[in-house]
Short mmCIF file of C-alpha atoms and ligand atoms in Angstrom, two decimals:
data_model
loop_
_atom_site.label_atom_id
_atom_site.label_comp_id
_atom_site.label_asym_id
_atom_site.label_seq_id
_atom_site.Cartn_x
_atom_site.Cartn_y
_atom_site.Cartn_z
CA MET A 1 80.40 92.21 106.85
CA THR A 2 78.53 94.60 104.20
CA ALA A 3 79.88 98.38 104.73
CA ALA A 4 76.72 100.22 105.04
CA MET A 5 77.03 104.13 102.83
CA THR A 6 75.35 105.20 106.19
CA GLU A 7 78.77 104.32 107.83
CA THR A 8 81.56 107.51 108.18
CA ALA A 9 83.28 107.78 104.64
CA LYS A 10 87.02 108.63 104.87
CA ILE A 11 86.78 108.85 100.98
CA ARG A 12 84.11 109.61 98.67
CA LEU A 13 83.97 109.93 94.71
CA ALA A 14 80.72 111.56 93.18
CA ASP A 15 80.86 111.34 89.49
CA PHE A 16 84.39 111.73 89.11
CA SER A 17 86.55 110.65 85.66
CA PHE A 18 90.17 110.67 85.15
CA ARG A 19 92.07 110.72 81.87
CA TYR A 20 95.42 110.42 80.48
CA GLY A 21 95.74 113.34 77.80
CA LYS A 22 92.69 112.22 75.56
CA THR A 23 92.26 108.40 77.20
CA GLU A 24 89.72 108.59 79.71
CA VAL A 25 90.61 105.56 82.28
CA LEU A 26 87.65 106.26 85.47
CA ARG A 27 84.52 107.09 84.45
CA HIS A 28 81.82 108.55 86.18
CA ILE A 29 82.75 106.96 89.76
CA SER A 30 80.46 107.28 92.92
CA ALA A 31 81.54 105.56 95.68
CA ASP A 32 82.37 105.61 99.81
CA PHE A 33 85.14 104.53 101.63
CA PRO A 34 84.13 104.19 105.00
CA GLU A 35 86.78 105.07 108.03
CA ASN A 36 88.13 102.06 109.54
CA ARG A 37 87.08 99.17 107.47
CA LEU A 38 89.63 97.76 104.45
CA THR A 39 87.39 98.17 100.93
CA ALA A 40 89.18 95.77 98.34
CA ILE A 41 89.15 96.83 94.31
CA ILE A 42 89.69 93.81 92.17
CA GLY A 43 89.98 93.90 88.26
CA PRO A 44 91.75 93.11 85.42
CA SER A 45 95.44 94.29 84.24
CA GLY A 46 95.06 97.98 83.00
CA SER A 47 91.60 98.49 84.86
CA GLY A 48 92.70 102.10 86.45
CA LYS A 49 93.10 100.32 89.55
CA SER A 50 96.59 102.03 90.59
CA THR A 51 95.05 105.52 89.02
CA LEU A 52 92.14 105.51 91.40
CA LEU A 53 94.87 105.40 94.25
CA SER A 54 96.81 107.50 92.32
CA VAL A 55 93.99 109.64 93.20
CA CYS A 56 93.36 109.49 96.77
CA ASN A 57 96.92 110.79 98.03
CA ARG A 58 97.07 113.18 95.31
CA LEU A 59 99.96 111.58 93.33
CA TRP A 60 97.71 112.27 89.92
CA THR A 61 98.84 116.18 90.56
CA GLU A 62 102.63 115.16 89.31
CA MET A 63 101.34 113.77 86.27
CA PRO A 64 101.20 116.66 83.85
CA GLU A 65 98.72 114.51 81.26
CA ALA A 66 96.15 113.91 83.86
CA LYS A 67 93.16 115.88 84.10
CA VAL A 68 89.89 115.27 86.76
CA HIS A 69 85.92 115.75 86.94
CA GLY A 70 83.95 115.54 89.22
CA LYS A 71 84.28 115.25 92.98
CA ALA A 72 86.83 113.42 94.47
CA ALA A 73 87.49 114.03 98.72
CA ILE A 74 89.14 112.69 101.37
CA ARG A 75 88.55 113.13 105.08
CA LEU A 76 92.11 113.74 107.60
CA ALA A 77 91.65 114.50 111.06
CA GLY A 78 87.40 115.34 110.67
CA GLU A 79 88.22 118.05 107.85
CA TRP A 80 87.81 117.57 104.29
CA HIS A 81 89.89 117.75 101.86
CA ASP A 82 89.17 118.06 97.89
CA LEU A 83 91.62 115.75 95.78
CA CYS A 84 90.57 117.34 92.63
CA ASP A 85 92.51 120.14 93.29
CA ARG A 86 95.41 120.17 91.44
CA GLN A 87 96.97 123.17 93.43
CA ALA A 88 96.65 122.31 96.50
CA PRO A 89 99.64 121.02 98.67
CA SER A 90 99.89 117.68 99.17
CA GLN A 91 102.40 116.81 101.45
CA GLN A 92 100.81 117.31 104.71
CA LEU A 93 98.11 114.88 103.16
CA ARG A 94 100.39 112.83 102.13
CA ARG A 95 101.52 112.07 105.27
CA LYS A 96 98.31 111.25 106.19
CA VAL A 97 97.97 108.73 103.79
CA GLY A 98 100.60 106.07 103.32
CA MET A 99 101.68 104.09 100.20
CA VAL A 100 102.37 100.08 100.36
CA PHE A 101 103.57 98.62 96.81
CA GLN A 102 103.67 95.13 95.30
CA THR A 103 107.17 94.91 95.39
CA PRO A 104 108.73 95.72 98.93
CA ASN A 105 110.71 98.38 98.04
CA PRO A 106 113.22 98.95 101.41
CA LEU A 107 116.14 101.65 101.49
CA PRO A 108 119.43 100.97 101.24
CA MET A 109 120.08 101.01 104.98
CA SER A 110 119.14 99.18 108.48
CA ILE A 111 115.77 98.16 109.80
CA PHE A 112 115.73 101.16 112.32
CA ARG A 113 117.23 103.87 109.55
CA ASN A 114 114.06 102.58 107.29
CA VAL A 115 111.63 103.14 109.82
CA ALA A 116 113.22 105.80 111.25
CA PHE A 117 113.65 107.81 107.23
CA PRO A 118 109.51 109.30 107.24
CA LEU A 119 110.10 110.95 110.61
CA LYS A 120 113.65 112.67 110.09
CA LEU A 121 112.19 114.00 106.40
CA ALA A 122 109.08 114.92 108.65
CA GLY A 123 111.53 116.80 110.73
CA VAL A 124 111.55 114.68 114.23
CA GLY A 125 114.69 115.36 116.07
CA ASP A 126 114.03 113.56 119.13
CA ARG A 127 115.89 110.78 119.48
CA GLU A 128 113.45 108.96 122.14
CA GLN A 129 110.57 110.12 120.15
CA ILE A 130 112.08 108.60 117.19
CA ARG A 131 113.30 105.69 118.77
CA SER A 132 109.90 105.02 120.51
CA ARG A 133 108.12 105.10 117.44
CA VAL A 134 109.96 103.49 115.24
CA GLU A 135 109.81 100.43 118.24
CA SER A 136 105.82 101.12 117.93
CA SER A 137 105.41 100.69 114.05
CA LEU A 138 107.57 97.87 113.95
CA ARG A 139 105.33 95.90 117.11
CA ARG A 140 102.14 97.41 114.90
CA THR A 141 103.62 95.57 112.20
CA LEU A 142 104.45 91.73 114.20
CA LEU A 143 107.97 92.52 113.07
CA TRP A 144 109.63 93.63 116.57
CA GLU A 145 110.04 90.38 118.39
CA GLU A 146 111.63 88.79 115.11
CA ILE A 147 114.44 91.74 114.84
CA LYS A 148 114.77 93.29 118.10
CA GLU A 149 118.24 92.05 118.29
CA ARG A 150 119.37 93.28 114.63
CA LEU A 151 118.20 96.77 114.10
CA ASP A 152 121.23 97.63 112.83
CA VAL A 153 121.11 94.71 110.11
CA ASP A 154 120.41 96.11 106.36
CA ALA A 155 117.26 95.68 105.49
CA ARG A 156 117.60 93.91 102.34
CA ARG A 157 118.68 91.13 103.96
CA LEU A 158 115.65 90.70 105.53
CA SER A 159 112.78 87.71 104.19
CA GLY A 160 110.38 89.10 101.18
CA GLY A 161 107.54 89.02 103.67
CA GLN A 162 109.67 91.07 106.58
CA GLN A 163 110.59 93.26 103.83
CA GLN A 164 106.94 93.79 103.22
CA ARG A 165 106.35 94.23 106.63
CA LEU A 166 109.11 96.84 107.38
CA CYS A 167 107.54 99.09 104.58
CA ILE A 168 104.32 98.75 106.34
CA ALA A 169 105.73 99.64 109.50
CA ARG A 170 107.89 102.65 107.36
CA SER A 171 104.25 103.95 106.62
CA LEU A 172 103.07 103.42 110.03
CA VAL A 173 105.49 105.15 111.73
CA LEU A 174 103.77 108.60 110.76
CA GLU A 175 100.42 107.01 111.63
CA PRO A 176 98.39 107.69 108.47
CA GLU A 177 94.93 107.93 108.73
CA VAL A 178 94.52 105.87 105.55
CA LEU A 179 96.65 102.73 103.74
CA LEU A 180 96.82 102.11 100.30
CA LEU A 181 97.85 98.78 99.45
CA ASP A 182 98.97 98.22 95.71
CA GLU A 183 98.80 94.23 95.66
CA PRO A 184 100.84 93.88 98.48
CA THR A 185 101.40 90.27 98.47
CA SER A 186 101.28 89.58 95.01
CA ALA A 187 105.33 89.21 95.14
CA LEU A 188 105.17 86.85 98.38
CA ASP A 189 105.17 82.95 98.90
CA ARG A 190 101.44 81.53 100.42
CA THR A 191 103.17 81.91 104.22
CA ALA A 192 104.46 85.48 103.67
CA ALA A 193 101.25 86.27 102.36
CA ALA A 194 99.05 85.07 104.86
CA GLY A 195 101.13 87.40 107.57
CA ILE A 196 100.53 90.61 105.58
CA GLU A 197 96.82 89.51 105.23
CA GLU A 198 96.53 88.66 109.38
CA LEU A 199 98.21 92.30 109.51
CA LEU A 200 96.14 94.07 107.67
CA MET A 201 92.94 92.75 109.44
CA ARG A 202 94.71 94.13 112.78
CA LEU A 203 95.25 97.33 111.32
CA LYS A 204 91.81 98.05 110.01
CA SER A 205 90.58 98.73 113.53
CA ASP A 206 92.24 102.30 113.35
CA CYS A 207 93.10 102.89 110.20
CA THR A 208 91.32 102.78 106.85
CA LEU A 209 92.05 100.58 104.50
CA VAL A 210 91.97 100.78 100.39
CA LEU A 211 93.94 97.12 98.95
CA VAL A 212 94.09 96.63 95.19
CA SER A 213 94.34 92.77 94.80
CA HIS A 214 94.19 89.82 91.74
CA TYR A 215 93.22 87.72 94.30
CA LEU A 216 89.11 87.26 94.79
CA GLU A 217 89.79 84.64 97.70
CA GLN A 218 91.96 87.72 99.65
CA VAL A 219 89.56 90.01 99.36
CA GLU A 220 87.02 87.61 100.28
CA ARG A 221 88.34 86.88 103.73
CA LEU A 222 89.53 90.30 104.19
CA ALA A 223 87.15 93.12 103.11
CA ASP A 224 84.27 94.61 104.19
CA GLN A 225 83.44 96.28 101.12
CA ILE A 226 84.26 94.71 97.88
CA PHE A 227 84.65 96.84 93.67
CA GLU A 228 85.50 95.52 91.29
CA MET A 229 87.20 97.80 88.29
CA SER A 230 86.49 96.97 85.01
CA GLY A 231 87.38 99.62 81.73
CA GLY A 232 87.49 102.38 84.53
CA ILE A 233 83.93 101.59 86.09
CA LEU A 234 83.74 100.92 89.63
CA CYS A 235 80.65 98.23 90.11
CA SER A 236 80.46 97.52 94.12
CA LEU A 237 80.16 93.89 94.51
CA GLU A 238 78.36 92.40 97.85
CA THR A 239 80.41 90.94 100.27
CA GLY A 240 79.45 87.43 102.71
P1 ADP B 1 95.60 99.02 86.90
O1 ADP B 1 96.18 98.59 87.59
O2 ADP B 1 94.38 98.19 87.16
O3 ADP B 1 96.67 97.70 86.37
P2 ADP B 1 96.49 101.70 85.61
O4 ADP B 1 95.41 102.18 86.27
O5 ADP B 1 97.63 101.39 85.65
O6 ADP B 1 95.63 99.89 86.04
O7 ADP B 1 95.90 102.06 84.20
C1 ADP B 1 95.25 102.04 83.60
C2 ADP B 1 95.80 102.57 82.41
O8 ADP B 1 95.83 103.42 82.60
C3 ADP B 1 95.74 101.65 81.20
O9 ADP B 1 95.65 101.79 80.16
C4 ADP B 1 97.47 102.73 82.02
O10 ADP B 1 97.91 102.24 80.30
C5 ADP B 1 97.28 104.02 81.29
N1 ADP B 1 98.23 104.20 82.61
C6 ADP B 1 98.48 104.17 83.54
N2 ADP B 1 99.41 105.43 83.65
C7 ADP B 1 99.93 105.96 82.48
C8 ADP B 1 100.08 107.72 82.40
N3 ADP B 1 101.11 107.59 83.59
N4 ADP B 1 100.03 107.87 81.34
C9 ADP B 1 99.42 107.30 80.42
N5 ADP B 1 98.61 106.69 80.51
C10 ADP B 1 98.81 105.70 81.40
#
């Protein structure tokens, strides 16, 4: 399906540019990423894909060298938030914009505590609420049936694909509205990658997904909208 510009935008960029010091990395980007759709960004290494993700969760504000121009905004709980304002608070925003990386990065603790960790950081103290949100997150990532008998096991003992689904569950436990995925299947074998793809197809019914991928075939299978990044310029590709 081709996402029309008339769909509700979740992230909107208008003549947006980004520099690290004097080096311009993103150039005059204008694009809408629609709500509850999967937008994919392909393109060679070093073209600016991860930098664009770091704009979407305001991670760029942690980098003193980074400078932004133009407009970038995200709509959370119906309200637009400026992604270009370095001074705006980021903590709440980052709870609603999850991030999943190329290499699964479980914390050195049990499966249960990994998924519960963001809730603890967010100050959720009610044990029953924590238990039920962890279970629901693990169900959403199709892990629950596989691991419900060994929630106390160290998460690093899971397979690569299970670890990545666990990391997605850890992001989902805060009920994010947007999930940013930076090459989430690159470190996995084909079977595990297929499991993540199936999961993404399910998640996009109630979460906006932005997927950076090296694999055109993969994004053609999954994406509602595809962009190609080249030298910091973002071009729309037609989807089938
Ligand atoms: P991609 O994700 O497409 O591989 P990146 O967004 O990681 O590309 O990088 C885009 C360009 O920005 C590259 O030339 C990279 O070297 C540069 N870059 C990335 N991060 C930084 C940084 N923290 N400081 C300076 N330059 C950076």
